[in-house]
Amino acid sequence: MKQQLISRQATVDQVIQQQLAALPQDAPRLRDAMHHAALLGGKRIRPFLVYETGRMLGATDQQLTPAAAAIEYVHAYSLTHDDLPAMDNDALRRGQPTCHVAFDEATAILAGDALQTLAFEVLSQADQLSAECRIALIQQLSRASGYLGMCGGQAMDIAATDQQISLPQLKAIHSAKTGALIRAAVRMGAIIGNASAEVTGKLDNYAKAIGLAFQVQDDILDVTSDTKTLGKPQGSDSELNKSTYPVLLGLEGAQQHASSLLDEALHALQGLPYNSDNLAEFARFVVQRSR
Ligand code: IPE
Ligand code: IPE
Ligand code: MG
Ligand code: MG
Ligand code: MG
């Protein structure tokens, strides 16, 4: 799995590198900050899901690459803003100083904004895809990023800080702030691969389960891992008194929950008329990963 992630990472990094290098030099500090936010480290799991889902359905890498890059831009923007002093106020990301520390707050805000809009520019310009397909991709990604997805989830996360919340409320937060983009990655692969409604439904169930499991494991690692391995500050959640799965269920309860989400994900893949081994392997990686 690690090997596969690394080889996918190289493909998408090359594209991101080229796209950022093609930006004119008018605002070099902003361009450098975008490069810092998008390219220095990161697992590239959302591009991986776009590629693996699409490939499974018969799409080519050339068709899938714009969606893979676009979702990574949105993710990089979300991390850049998540780390800002007004949000989680973290100084380390992917083993590097966070964007606002390496540059400054205004530049980090703008880098996030510009990465976000670049995502949609890339999708709109992907002339290897039909106009209909491009619109469907833009719709998926914009929904998953905005009020109904990541931004709404981040707002709920902030509102739940220092609060006692219920498990259904926490599930709603995690499904939105992290799950939505992971669902969008799978959905975008399915759109490009022309999946039937039935296949899309099964893939959606898979994506919902791994999307939630991904954030459950992120919360677990905030407790159990260390800053060096994570490349971001261990204990950030408890320092901020965040609502997390380990807080609500205890560490073991959270681990059990992650493992039942893995079962759900694997179950959803059963009966797909395609070879879904890589997606199954990815689901295992989500709950076994150490960073
Ligand atoms: C971290 O995402 C933030 C969450 C949504 C949990 P990743 O764990 O995918 O971060 P990178 O891209 O690998 O750094
Ligand atoms: C953030 O969740 C998810 C995003 C939408 C960026 P976290 O705040 O837990 O992510 P990390 O732990 O800082 O990567
Ligand atoms: Mg956060
Ligand atoms: Mg954070
Ligand atoms: Mg976290």
PDB file of C-alpha atoms and ligand atoms in Angstrom:
ATOM      1  CA  MET A   1       0.000   0.000   0.000  1.00  0.00           C
ATOM      2  CA  LYS A   2       2.741   2.391   0.987  1.00  0.00           C
ATOM      3  CA  GLN A   3       4.514   1.729  -2.304  1.00  0.00           C
ATOM      4  CA  GLN A   4       1.352   2.357  -4.302  1.00  0.00           C
ATOM      5  CA  LEU A   5       0.683   5.578  -2.444  1.00  0.00           C
ATOM      6  CA  ILE A   6       4.231   6.735  -3.124  1.00  0.00           C
ATOM      7  CA  SER A   7       4.038   6.053  -6.862  1.00  0.00           C
ATOM      8  CA  ARG A   8       0.684   7.872  -7.138  1.00  0.00           C
ATOM      9  CA  GLN A   9       2.119  10.694  -5.086  1.00  0.00           C
ATOM     10  CA  ALA A  10       4.889  11.170  -7.638  1.00  0.00           C
ATOM     11  CA  THR A  11       2.413  11.421 -10.532  1.00  0.00           C
ATOM     12  CA  VAL A  12       0.225  14.024  -8.908  1.00  0.00           C
ATOM     13  CA  ASP A  13       3.170  15.956  -7.458  1.00  0.00           C
ATOM     14  CA  GLN A  14       4.653  16.333 -10.903  1.00  0.00           C
ATOM     15  CA  VAL A  15       1.408  17.801 -12.213  1.00  0.00           C
ATOM     16  CA  ILE A  16       1.035  20.165  -9.273  1.00  0.00           C
ATOM     17  CA  GLN A  17       4.643  21.209  -9.659  1.00  0.00           C
ATOM     18  CA  GLN A  18       4.120  22.030 -13.336  1.00  0.00           C
ATOM     19  CA  GLN A  19       0.877  23.898 -12.732  1.00  0.00           C
ATOM     20  CA  LEU A  20       2.383  26.052  -9.998  1.00  0.00           C
ATOM     21  CA  ALA A  21       5.562  26.657 -12.001  1.00  0.00           C
ATOM     22  CA  ALA A  22       3.410  27.916 -14.879  1.00  0.00           C
ATOM     23  CA  LEU A  23       1.973  30.737 -12.751  1.00  0.00           C
ATOM     24  CA  PRO A  24       3.513  34.091 -13.653  1.00  0.00           C
ATOM     25  CA  GLN A  25       5.956  35.772 -11.259  1.00  0.00           C
ATOM     26  CA  ASP A  26       3.671  38.700 -10.379  1.00  0.00           C
ATOM     27  CA  ALA A  27       3.228  37.673  -6.754  1.00  0.00           C
ATOM     28  CA  PRO A  28       6.250  35.496  -5.960  1.00  0.00           C
ATOM     29  CA  ARG A  29       5.655  35.331  -2.215  1.00  0.00           C
ATOM     30  CA  LEU A  30       2.130  34.031  -2.769  1.00  0.00           C
ATOM     31  CA  ARG A  31       3.343  31.550  -5.350  1.00  0.00           C
ATOM     32  CA  ASP A  32       6.019  30.276  -2.958  1.00  0.00           C
ATOM     33  CA  ALA A  33       3.427  29.924  -0.210  1.00  0.00           C
ATOM     34  CA  MET A  34       1.154  27.923  -2.535  1.00  0.00           C
ATOM     35  CA  HIS A  35       4.098  25.693  -3.347  1.00  0.00           C
ATOM     36  CA  HIS A  36       4.856  25.273   0.360  1.00  0.00           C
ATOM     37  CA  ALA A  37       1.235  24.397   1.146  1.00  0.00           C
ATOM     38  CA  ALA A  38       0.683  22.029  -1.750  1.00  0.00           C
ATOM     39  CA  LEU A  39       3.961  20.270  -2.310  1.00  0.00           C
ATOM     40  CA  LEU A  40       6.027  19.806   0.833  1.00  0.00           C
ATOM     41  CA  GLY A  41       4.961  16.361   2.056  1.00  0.00           C
ATOM     42  CA  GLY A  42       1.514  14.881   2.510  1.00  0.00           C
ATOM     43  CA  LYS A  43       0.181  11.436   1.730  1.00  0.00           C
ATOM     44  CA  ARG A  44      -1.950  12.410  -1.307  1.00  0.00           C
ATOM     45  CA  ILE A  45      -4.674  10.003  -0.275  1.00  0.00           C
ATOM     46  CA  ARG A  46      -7.464  11.930  -2.011  1.00  0.00           C
ATOM     47  CA  PRO A  47      -5.705  11.829  -5.416  1.00  0.00           C
ATOM     48  CA  PHE A  48      -5.000   8.162  -4.747  1.00  0.00           C
ATOM     49  CA  LEU A  49      -8.721   7.520  -4.318  1.00  0.00           C
ATOM     50  CA  VAL A  50      -9.577   9.414  -7.493  1.00  0.00           C
ATOM     51  CA  TYR A  51      -7.048   7.322  -9.420  1.00  0.00           C
ATOM     52  CA  GLU A  52      -7.876   3.957  -7.895  1.00  0.00           C
ATOM     53  CA  THR A  53     -11.638   4.368  -8.213  1.00  0.00           C
ATOM     54  CA  GLY A  54     -11.402   5.650 -11.767  1.00  0.00           C
ATOM     55  CA  ARG A  55      -8.871   3.044 -12.868  1.00  0.00           C
ATOM     56  CA  MET A  56     -10.968   0.248 -11.430  1.00  0.00           C
ATOM     57  CA  LEU A  57     -13.782   1.458 -13.683  1.00  0.00           C
ATOM     58  CA  GLY A  58     -11.559   1.699 -16.761  1.00  0.00           C
ATOM     59  CA  ALA A  59     -10.705   5.405 -16.850  1.00  0.00           C
ATOM     60  CA  THR A  60      -7.195   6.464 -17.884  1.00  0.00           C
ATOM     61  CA  ASP A  61      -4.734   8.394 -15.751  1.00  0.00           C
ATOM     62  CA  GLN A  62      -4.845  11.192 -18.264  1.00  0.00           C
ATOM     63  CA  GLN A  63      -8.600  11.531 -17.677  1.00  0.00           C
ATOM     64  CA  LEU A  64      -8.213  11.293 -13.902  1.00  0.00           C
ATOM     65  CA  THR A  65      -5.273  13.623 -13.300  1.00  0.00           C
ATOM     66  CA  PRO A  66      -7.149  16.967 -13.310  1.00  0.00           C
ATOM     67  CA  ALA A  67      -9.554  15.697 -10.635  1.00  0.00           C
ATOM     68  CA  ALA A  68      -6.657  14.244  -8.628  1.00  0.00           C
ATOM     69  CA  ALA A  69      -4.812  17.578  -8.666  1.00  0.00           C
ATOM     70  CA  ALA A  70      -7.961  19.610  -8.011  1.00  0.00           C
ATOM     71  CA  ILE A  71      -8.947  17.701  -4.890  1.00  0.00           C
ATOM     72  CA  GLU A  72      -5.413  17.934  -3.528  1.00  0.00           C
ATOM     73  CA  TYR A  73      -5.505  21.722  -4.013  1.00  0.00           C
ATOM     74  CA  VAL A  74      -8.710  21.946  -2.015  1.00  0.00           C
ATOM     75  CA  HIS A  75      -7.224  19.725   0.674  1.00  0.00           C
ATOM     76  CA  ALA A  76      -4.011  21.788   0.840  1.00  0.00           C
ATOM     77  CA  TYR A  77      -6.094  24.949   1.178  1.00  0.00           C
ATOM     78  CA  SER A  78      -8.163  23.373   3.962  1.00  0.00           C
ATOM     79  CA  LEU A  79      -5.013  22.441   5.912  1.00  0.00           C
ATOM     80  CA  THR A  80      -3.459  25.876   5.437  1.00  0.00           C
ATOM     81  CA  HIS A  81      -6.538  27.557   6.872  1.00  0.00           C
ATOM     82  CA  ASP A  82      -7.029  24.864   9.555  1.00  0.00           C
ATOM     83  CA  ASP A  83      -3.561  25.675  10.935  1.00  0.00           C
ATOM     84  CA  LEU A  84      -4.115  29.444  11.141  1.00  0.00           C
ATOM     85  CA  PRO A  85      -4.084  31.144  14.557  1.00  0.00           C
ATOM     86  CA  ALA A  86      -7.815  31.791  14.200  1.00  0.00           C
ATOM     87  CA  MET A  87      -8.405  28.055  13.854  1.00  0.00           C
ATOM     88  CA  ASP A  88      -6.132  25.335  15.317  1.00  0.00           C
ATOM     89  CA  ASN A  89      -3.130  27.625  15.664  1.00  0.00           C
ATOM     90  CA  ASP A  90      -0.596  24.939  14.783  1.00  0.00           C
ATOM     91  CA  ALA A  91       3.015  25.666  13.873  1.00  0.00           C
ATOM     92  CA  LEU A  92       3.989  22.334  12.272  1.00  0.00           C
ATOM     93  CA  ARG A  93       2.539  20.548   9.256  1.00  0.00           C
ATOM     94  CA  ARG A  94       4.071  17.722   7.243  1.00  0.00           C
ATOM     95  CA  GLY A  95       7.261  18.178   9.230  1.00  0.00           C
ATOM     96  CA  GLN A  96       7.592  21.812   8.110  1.00  0.00           C
ATOM     97  CA  PRO A  97       6.597  25.138   9.618  1.00  0.00           C
ATOM     98  CA  THR A  98       2.941  25.809   8.756  1.00  0.00           C
ATOM     99  CA  CYS A  99       2.294  28.252   5.954  1.00  0.00           C
ATOM    100  CA  HIS A 100       1.538  31.246   8.184  1.00  0.00           C
ATOM    101  CA  VAL A 101       4.721  30.564  10.183  1.00  0.00           C
ATOM    102  CA  ALA A 102       6.943  30.132   7.139  1.00  0.00           C
ATOM    103  CA  PHE A 103       5.389  33.195   5.466  1.00  0.00           C
ATOM    104  CA  ASP A 104       2.795  35.306   7.292  1.00  0.00           C
ATOM    105  CA  GLU A 105      -0.909  35.122   8.028  1.00  0.00           C
ATOM    106  CA  ALA A 106      -2.085  37.253   5.139  1.00  0.00           C
ATOM    107  CA  THR A 107      -0.021  35.211   2.698  1.00  0.00           C
ATOM    108  CA  ALA A 108      -1.295  31.922   4.171  1.00  0.00           C
ATOM    109  CA  ILE A 109      -4.904  33.052   3.850  1.00  0.00           C
ATOM    110  CA  LEU A 110      -4.313  34.109   0.259  1.00  0.00           C
ATOM    111  CA  ALA A 111      -2.413  30.912  -0.562  1.00  0.00           C
ATOM    112  CA  GLY A 112      -5.401  28.888   0.665  1.00  0.00           C
ATOM    113  CA  ASP A 113      -7.796  31.040  -1.330  1.00  0.00           C
ATOM    114  CA  ALA A 114      -5.715  30.803  -4.490  1.00  0.00           C
ATOM    115  CA  LEU A 115      -5.262  27.035  -4.174  1.00  0.00           C
ATOM    116  CA  GLN A 116      -8.989  26.656  -3.813  1.00  0.00           C
ATOM    117  CA  THR A 117      -9.782  28.629  -6.934  1.00  0.00           C
ATOM    118  CA  LEU A 118      -6.986  26.905  -8.855  1.00  0.00           C
ATOM    119  CA  ALA A 119      -8.757  23.605  -8.177  1.00  0.00           C
ATOM    120  CA  PHE A 120     -11.847  24.754 -10.031  1.00  0.00           C
ATOM    121  CA  GLU A 121      -9.852  26.400 -12.792  1.00  0.00           C
ATOM    122  CA  VAL A 122      -8.050  23.102 -13.419  1.00  0.00           C
ATOM    123  CA  LEU A 123     -11.324  21.188 -13.562  1.00  0.00           C
ATOM    124  CA  SER A 124     -12.990  23.688 -15.862  1.00  0.00           C
ATOM    125  CA  GLN A 125     -10.020  23.543 -18.270  1.00  0.00           C
ATOM    126  CA  ALA A 126      -9.736  19.749 -18.438  1.00  0.00           C
ATOM    127  CA  ASP A 127     -10.505  19.430 -22.128  1.00  0.00           C
ATOM    128  CA  GLN A 128      -9.803  15.693 -22.153  1.00  0.00           C
ATOM    129  CA  LEU A 129     -13.206  15.417 -20.413  1.00  0.00           C
ATOM    130  CA  SER A 130     -16.620  16.337 -21.777  1.00  0.00           C
ATOM    131  CA  ALA A 131     -18.169  19.609 -20.645  1.00  0.00           C
ATOM    132  CA  GLU A 132     -20.883  17.637 -18.856  1.00  0.00           C
ATOM    133  CA  CYS A 133     -18.324  15.612 -16.978  1.00  0.00           C
ATOM    134  CA  ARG A 134     -16.423  18.734 -15.956  1.00  0.00           C
ATOM    135  CA  ILE A 135     -19.576  20.343 -14.600  1.00  0.00           C
ATOM    136  CA  ALA A 136     -20.424  17.201 -12.631  1.00  0.00           C
ATOM    137  CA  LEU A 137     -16.908  17.186 -11.125  1.00  0.00           C
ATOM    138  CA  ILE A 138     -17.082  20.866 -10.249  1.00  0.00           C
ATOM    139  CA  GLN A 139     -20.434  20.293  -8.596  1.00  0.00           C
ATOM    140  CA  GLN A 140     -19.110  17.406  -6.490  1.00  0.00           C
ATOM    141  CA  LEU A 141     -15.982  19.195  -5.398  1.00  0.00           C
ATOM    142  CA  SER A 142     -17.659  22.514  -4.645  1.00  0.00           C
ATOM    143  CA  ARG A 143     -20.361  20.850  -2.558  1.00  0.00           C
ATOM    144  CA  ALA A 144     -17.876  18.761  -0.640  1.00  0.00           C
ATOM    145  CA  SER A 145     -15.731  21.829   0.078  1.00  0.00           C
ATOM    146  CA  GLY A 146     -18.365  24.316   1.136  1.00  0.00           C
ATOM    147  CA  TYR A 147     -21.166  24.738   3.632  1.00  0.00           C
ATOM    148  CA  LEU A 148     -22.434  21.185   3.162  1.00  0.00           C
ATOM    149  CA  GLY A 149     -18.947  19.715   3.464  1.00  0.00           C
ATOM    150  CA  MET A 150     -15.537  20.770   4.718  1.00  0.00           C
ATOM    151  CA  CYS A 151     -16.277  24.403   5.647  1.00  0.00           C
ATOM    152  CA  GLY A 152     -19.509  23.486   7.409  1.00  0.00           C
ATOM    153  CA  GLY A 153     -17.679  20.707   9.241  1.00  0.00           C
ATOM    154  CA  GLN A 154     -14.880  23.036  10.304  1.00  0.00           C
ATOM    155  CA  ALA A 155     -17.484  25.496  11.624  1.00  0.00           C
ATOM    156  CA  MET A 156     -19.172  22.701  13.599  1.00  0.00           C
ATOM    157  CA  ASP A 157     -15.755  21.588  14.874  1.00  0.00           C
ATOM    158  CA  ILE A 158     -15.094  25.094  16.178  1.00  0.00           C
ATOM    159  CA  ALA A 159     -18.562  25.318  17.727  1.00  0.00           C
ATOM    160  CA  ALA A 160     -18.026  21.953  19.480  1.00  0.00           C
ATOM    161  CA  THR A 161     -14.695  23.033  21.026  1.00  0.00           C
ATOM    162  CA  ASP A 162     -14.926  23.136  24.863  1.00  0.00           C
ATOM    163  CA  GLN A 163     -18.383  21.545  24.582  1.00  0.00           C
ATOM    164  CA  GLN A 164     -19.838  18.185  25.487  1.00  0.00           C
ATOM    165  CA  ILE A 165     -21.458  16.784  22.380  1.00  0.00           C
ATOM    166  CA  SER A 166     -23.188  13.527  21.501  1.00  0.00           C
ATOM    167  CA  LEU A 167     -21.806  10.786  19.303  1.00  0.00           C
ATOM    168  CA  PRO A 168     -24.248  11.576  16.438  1.00  0.00           C
ATOM    169  CA  GLN A 169     -23.101  15.203  16.579  1.00  0.00           C
ATOM    170  CA  LEU A 170     -19.453  14.172  16.416  1.00  0.00           C
ATOM    171  CA  LYS A 171     -20.190  11.859  13.525  1.00  0.00           C
ATOM    172  CA  ALA A 172     -21.856  14.763  11.702  1.00  0.00           C
ATOM    173  CA  ILE A 173     -18.792  16.976  12.276  1.00  0.00           C
ATOM    174  CA  HIS A 174     -16.270  14.385  11.126  1.00  0.00           C
ATOM    175  CA  SER A 175     -18.349  13.286   8.152  1.00  0.00           C
ATOM    176  CA  ALA A 176     -18.481  16.889   6.978  1.00  0.00           C
ATOM    177  CA  LYS A 177     -15.035  18.269   7.794  1.00  0.00           C
ATOM    178  CA  THR A 178     -13.085  15.257   6.504  1.00  0.00           C
ATOM    179  CA  GLY A 179     -15.534  12.702   5.132  1.00  0.00           C
ATOM    180  CA  ALA A 180     -17.017  14.963   2.481  1.00  0.00           C
ATOM    181  CA  LEU A 181     -13.761  15.457   0.557  1.00  0.00           C
ATOM    182  CA  ILE A 182     -12.931  11.771   0.757  1.00  0.00           C
ATOM    183  CA  ARG A 183     -16.395  10.934  -0.557  1.00  0.00           C
ATOM    184  CA  ALA A 184     -15.869  13.492  -3.317  1.00  0.00           C
ATOM    185  CA  ALA A 185     -12.568  11.835  -4.301  1.00  0.00           C
ATOM    186  CA  VAL A 186     -14.300   8.496  -4.823  1.00  0.00           C
ATOM    187  CA  ARG A 187     -17.291  10.115  -6.475  1.00  0.00           C
ATOM    188  CA  MET A 188     -15.098  12.040  -8.909  1.00  0.00           C
ATOM    189  CA  GLY A 189     -13.329   8.815  -9.884  1.00  0.00           C
ATOM    190  CA  ALA A 190     -16.751   7.230 -10.368  1.00  0.00           C
ATOM    191  CA  ILE A 191     -17.972  10.106 -12.536  1.00  0.00           C
ATOM    192  CA  ILE A 192     -14.904   9.972 -14.792  1.00  0.00           C
ATOM    193  CA  GLY A 193     -15.180   6.183 -14.947  1.00  0.00           C
ATOM    194  CA  ASN A 194     -18.842   6.427 -15.943  1.00  0.00           C
ATOM    195  CA  ALA A 195     -20.055   4.280 -13.050  1.00  0.00           C
ATOM    196  CA  SER A 196     -23.665   3.092 -13.058  1.00  0.00           C
ATOM    197  CA  ALA A 197     -26.008   4.353 -10.345  1.00  0.00           C
ATOM    198  CA  GLU A 198     -25.764   1.020  -8.553  1.00  0.00           C
ATOM    199  CA  VAL A 199     -21.973   0.991  -8.542  1.00  0.00           C
ATOM    200  CA  THR A 200     -21.911   4.649  -7.490  1.00  0.00           C
ATOM    201  CA  GLY A 201     -24.171   3.800  -4.546  1.00  0.00           C
ATOM    202  CA  LYS A 202     -21.863   1.042  -3.344  1.00  0.00           C
ATOM    203  CA  LEU A 203     -18.793   3.193  -3.786  1.00  0.00           C
ATOM    204  CA  ASP A 204     -20.524   5.939  -1.844  1.00  0.00           C
ATOM    205  CA  ASN A 205     -21.124   3.604   1.088  1.00  0.00           C
ATOM    206  CA  TYR A 206     -17.479   2.593   0.973  1.00  0.00           C
ATOM    207  CA  ALA A 207     -16.375   6.231   0.862  1.00  0.00           C
ATOM    208  CA  LYS A 208     -18.644   7.285   3.732  1.00  0.00           C
ATOM    209  CA  ALA A 209     -17.154   4.588   5.941  1.00  0.00           C
ATOM    210  CA  ILE A 210     -13.501   5.298   5.095  1.00  0.00           C
ATOM    211  CA  GLY A 211     -14.081   9.067   5.206  1.00  0.00           C
ATOM    212  CA  LEU A 212     -15.289   8.862   8.771  1.00  0.00           C
ATOM    213  CA  ALA A 213     -12.693   6.241   9.692  1.00  0.00           C
ATOM    214  CA  PHE A 214      -9.969   8.517   8.368  1.00  0.00           C
ATOM    215  CA  GLN A 215     -10.844  11.272  10.842  1.00  0.00           C
ATOM    216  CA  VAL A 216     -11.409   8.783  13.688  1.00  0.00           C
ATOM    217  CA  GLN A 217      -7.865   7.499  13.085  1.00  0.00           C
ATOM    218  CA  ASP A 218      -6.591  11.097  12.841  1.00  0.00           C
ATOM    219  CA  ASP A 219      -8.075  11.716  16.324  1.00  0.00           C
ATOM    220  CA  ILE A 220      -6.537   8.465  17.628  1.00  0.00           C
ATOM    221  CA  LEU A 221      -3.105   9.387  16.268  1.00  0.00           C
ATOM    222  CA  ASP A 222      -3.333  12.780  17.962  1.00  0.00           C
ATOM    223  CA  VAL A 223      -3.313  10.774  21.229  1.00  0.00           C
ATOM    224  CA  THR A 224      -1.113   7.774  20.449  1.00  0.00           C
ATOM    225  CA  SER A 225       1.503   8.966  17.974  1.00  0.00           C
ATOM    226  CA  ASP A 226       4.333  11.459  18.292  1.00  0.00           C
ATOM    227  CA  THR A 227       5.067  14.771  16.640  1.00  0.00           C
ATOM    228  CA  LYS A 228       7.993  13.456  14.623  1.00  0.00           C
ATOM    229  CA  THR A 229       6.013  10.613  13.057  1.00  0.00           C
ATOM    230  CA  LEU A 230       2.930  12.753  12.466  1.00  0.00           C
ATOM    231  CA  GLY A 231       4.801  15.757  11.106  1.00  0.00           C
ATOM    232  CA  LYS A 232       2.213  17.838  12.982  1.00  0.00           C
ATOM    233  CA  PRO A 233       1.907  18.554  16.698  1.00  0.00           C
ATOM    234  CA  GLN A 234       0.769  15.509  18.671  1.00  0.00           C
ATOM    235  CA  GLY A 235      -1.741  16.531  21.362  1.00  0.00           C
ATOM    236  CA  SER A 236      -3.105  19.477  19.383  1.00  0.00           C
ATOM    237  CA  ASP A 237      -6.686  18.283  19.939  1.00  0.00           C
ATOM    238  CA  SER A 238      -6.415  17.928  23.705  1.00  0.00           C
ATOM    239  CA  GLU A 239      -4.583  21.227  23.980  1.00  0.00           C
ATOM    240  CA  LEU A 240      -7.532  22.921  22.290  1.00  0.00           C
ATOM    241  CA  ASN A 241     -10.111  20.771  24.131  1.00  0.00           C
ATOM    242  CA  LYS A 242     -11.540  19.516  20.843  1.00  0.00           C
ATOM    243  CA  SER A 243     -14.409  17.074  20.604  1.00  0.00           C
ATOM    244  CA  THR A 244     -12.868  13.848  19.292  1.00  0.00           C
ATOM    245  CA  TYR A 245     -13.624  10.127  19.191  1.00  0.00           C
ATOM    246  CA  PRO A 246     -11.093   9.237  21.915  1.00  0.00           C
ATOM    247  CA  VAL A 247     -12.660  11.898  24.151  1.00  0.00           C
ATOM    248  CA  LEU A 248     -16.174  10.544  23.611  1.00  0.00           C
ATOM    249  CA  LEU A 249     -15.502   6.805  23.440  1.00  0.00           C
ATOM    250  CA  GLY A 250     -12.123   6.403  25.120  1.00  0.00           C
ATOM    251  CA  LEU A 251      -9.095   5.264  23.146  1.00  0.00           C
ATOM    252  CA  GLU A 252     -10.161   1.643  22.915  1.00  0.00           C
ATOM    253  CA  GLY A 253     -13.712   2.568  22.031  1.00  0.00           C
ATOM    254  CA  ALA A 254     -12.421   4.815  19.246  1.00  0.00           C
ATOM    255  CA  GLN A 255     -10.192   2.010  17.938  1.00  0.00           C
ATOM    256  CA  GLN A 256     -13.102  -0.417  17.966  1.00  0.00           C
ATOM    257  CA  HIS A 257     -15.201   2.118  16.136  1.00  0.00           C
ATOM    258  CA  ALA A 258     -12.533   2.557  13.459  1.00  0.00           C
ATOM    259  CA  SER A 259     -12.362  -1.172  13.000  1.00  0.00           C
ATOM    260  CA  SER A 260     -16.142  -1.493  12.609  1.00  0.00           C
ATOM    261  CA  LEU A 261     -16.022   1.278   9.996  1.00  0.00           C
ATOM    262  CA  LEU A 262     -13.379  -0.761   8.180  1.00  0.00           C
ATOM    263  CA  ASP A 263     -15.759  -3.735   8.156  1.00  0.00           C
ATOM    264  CA  GLU A 264     -18.484  -1.484   6.771  1.00  0.00           C
ATOM    265  CA  ALA A 265     -16.185  -0.251   4.012  1.00  0.00           C
ATOM    266  CA  LEU A 266     -15.121  -3.760   3.039  1.00  0.00           C
ATOM    267  CA  HIS A 267     -18.729  -4.900   3.062  1.00  0.00           C
ATOM    268  CA  ALA A 268     -19.692  -2.086   0.698  1.00  0.00           C
ATOM    269  CA  LEU A 269     -17.098  -3.272  -1.823  1.00  0.00           C
ATOM    270  CA  GLN A 270     -18.476  -6.791  -1.879  1.00  0.00           C
ATOM    271  CA  GLY A 271     -20.562  -7.478  -4.922  1.00  0.00           C
ATOM    272  CA  LEU A 272     -18.900  -4.802  -7.042  1.00  0.00           C
ATOM    273  CA  PRO A 273     -18.352  -6.291 -10.506  1.00  0.00           C
ATOM    274  CA  TYR A 274     -14.774  -4.956 -10.548  1.00  0.00           C
ATOM    275  CA  ASN A 275     -11.480  -5.798  -8.915  1.00  0.00           C
ATOM    276  CA  SER A 276     -11.679  -3.650  -5.789  1.00  0.00           C
ATOM    277  CA  ASP A 277      -8.591  -5.096  -4.059  1.00  0.00           C
ATOM    278  CA  ASN A 278      -6.762  -1.773  -4.039  1.00  0.00           C
ATOM    279  CA  LEU A 279      -9.719   0.041  -2.510  1.00  0.00           C
ATOM    280  CA  ALA A 280     -10.000  -2.696   0.134  1.00  0.00           C
ATOM    281  CA  GLU A 281      -6.290  -2.416   0.847  1.00  0.00           C
ATOM    282  CA  PHE A 282      -6.651   1.332   1.154  1.00  0.00           C
ATOM    283  CA  ALA A 283      -9.464   0.922   3.711  1.00  0.00           C
ATOM    284  CA  ARG A 284      -7.147  -1.231   5.845  1.00  0.00           C
ATOM    285  CA  PHE A 285      -4.422   1.364   5.512  1.00  0.00           C
ATOM    286  CA  VAL A 286      -6.798   4.087   6.775  1.00  0.00           C
ATOM    287  CA  VAL A 287      -7.190   2.467  10.184  1.00  0.00           C
ATOM    288  CA  GLN A 288      -3.698   0.961  10.433  1.00  0.00           C
ATOM    289  CA  ARG A 289      -1.670   3.973   9.389  1.00  0.00           C
ATOM    290  CA  SER A 290       0.689   5.627  11.830  1.00  0.00           C
ATOM    291  CA  ARG A 291       0.646   9.092  10.239  1.00  0.00           C
TER     292      ARG A 291
HETATM  293  C1  IPE B   1      -5.110  15.649   7.594  1.00  0.00           C
HETATM  294  O1  IPE B   1      -5.286  15.034   6.346  1.00  0.00           O
HETATM  295  C2  IPE B   1      -6.345  16.393   7.957  1.00  0.00           C
HETATM  296  C3  IPE B   1      -7.542  15.575   7.991  1.00  0.00           C
HETATM  297  C4  IPE B   1      -8.514  15.800   7.205  1.00  0.00           C
HETATM  298  C5  IPE B   1      -7.639  14.501   8.959  1.00  0.00           C
HETATM  299  P1  IPE B   1      -4.168  14.057   5.774  1.00  0.00           P
HETATM  300  O2  IPE B   1      -3.789  13.074   6.846  1.00  0.00           O
HETATM  301  O3  IPE B   1      -4.639  13.503   4.482  1.00  0.00           O
HETATM  302  O4  IPE B   1      -2.957  15.062   5.545  1.00  0.00           O
HETATM  303  P2  IPE B   1      -1.713  14.982   4.551  1.00  0.00           P
HETATM  304  O5  IPE B   1      -2.181  15.520   3.239  1.00  0.00           O
HETATM  305  O6  IPE B   1      -1.276  13.549   4.451  1.00  0.00           O
HETATM  306  O7  IPE B   1      -0.678  15.858   5.162  1.00  0.00           O
HETATM  307  C1  IPE B   2      -9.074  19.176   9.999  1.00  0.00           C
HETATM  308  O1  IPE B   2      -9.123  18.299  11.052  1.00  0.00           O
HETATM  309  C2  IPE B   2      -9.773  18.701   8.846  1.00  0.00           C
HETATM  310  C3  IPE B   2      -9.751  19.713   7.773  1.00  0.00           C
HETATM  311  C4  IPE B   2     -10.817  20.013   7.148  1.00  0.00           C
HETATM  312  C5  IPE B   2      -8.502  20.406   7.403  1.00  0.00           C
HETATM  313  P1  IPE B   2      -7.902  18.418  12.043  1.00  0.00           P
HETATM  314  O2  IPE B   2      -7.770  19.790  12.581  1.00  0.00           O
HETATM  315  O3  IPE B   2      -8.008  17.291  13.015  1.00  0.00           O
HETATM  316  O4  IPE B   2      -6.682  18.121  11.051  1.00  0.00           O
HETATM  317  P2  IPE B   2      -5.159  18.098  11.506  1.00  0.00           P
HETATM  318  O5  IPE B   2      -5.065  17.101  12.641  1.00  0.00           O
HETATM  319  O6  IPE B   2      -4.814  19.481  11.910  1.00  0.00           O
HETATM  320  O7  IPE B   2      -4.426  17.623  10.280  1.00  0.00           O
HETATM  321 MG    MG B   3      -8.972  21.437  12.902  1.00  0.00          MG
HETATM  322 MG    MG B   4      -5.892  20.896  12.793  1.00  0.00          MG
HETATM  323 MG    MG B   5      -6.404  16.135  13.711  1.00  0.00          MG
END
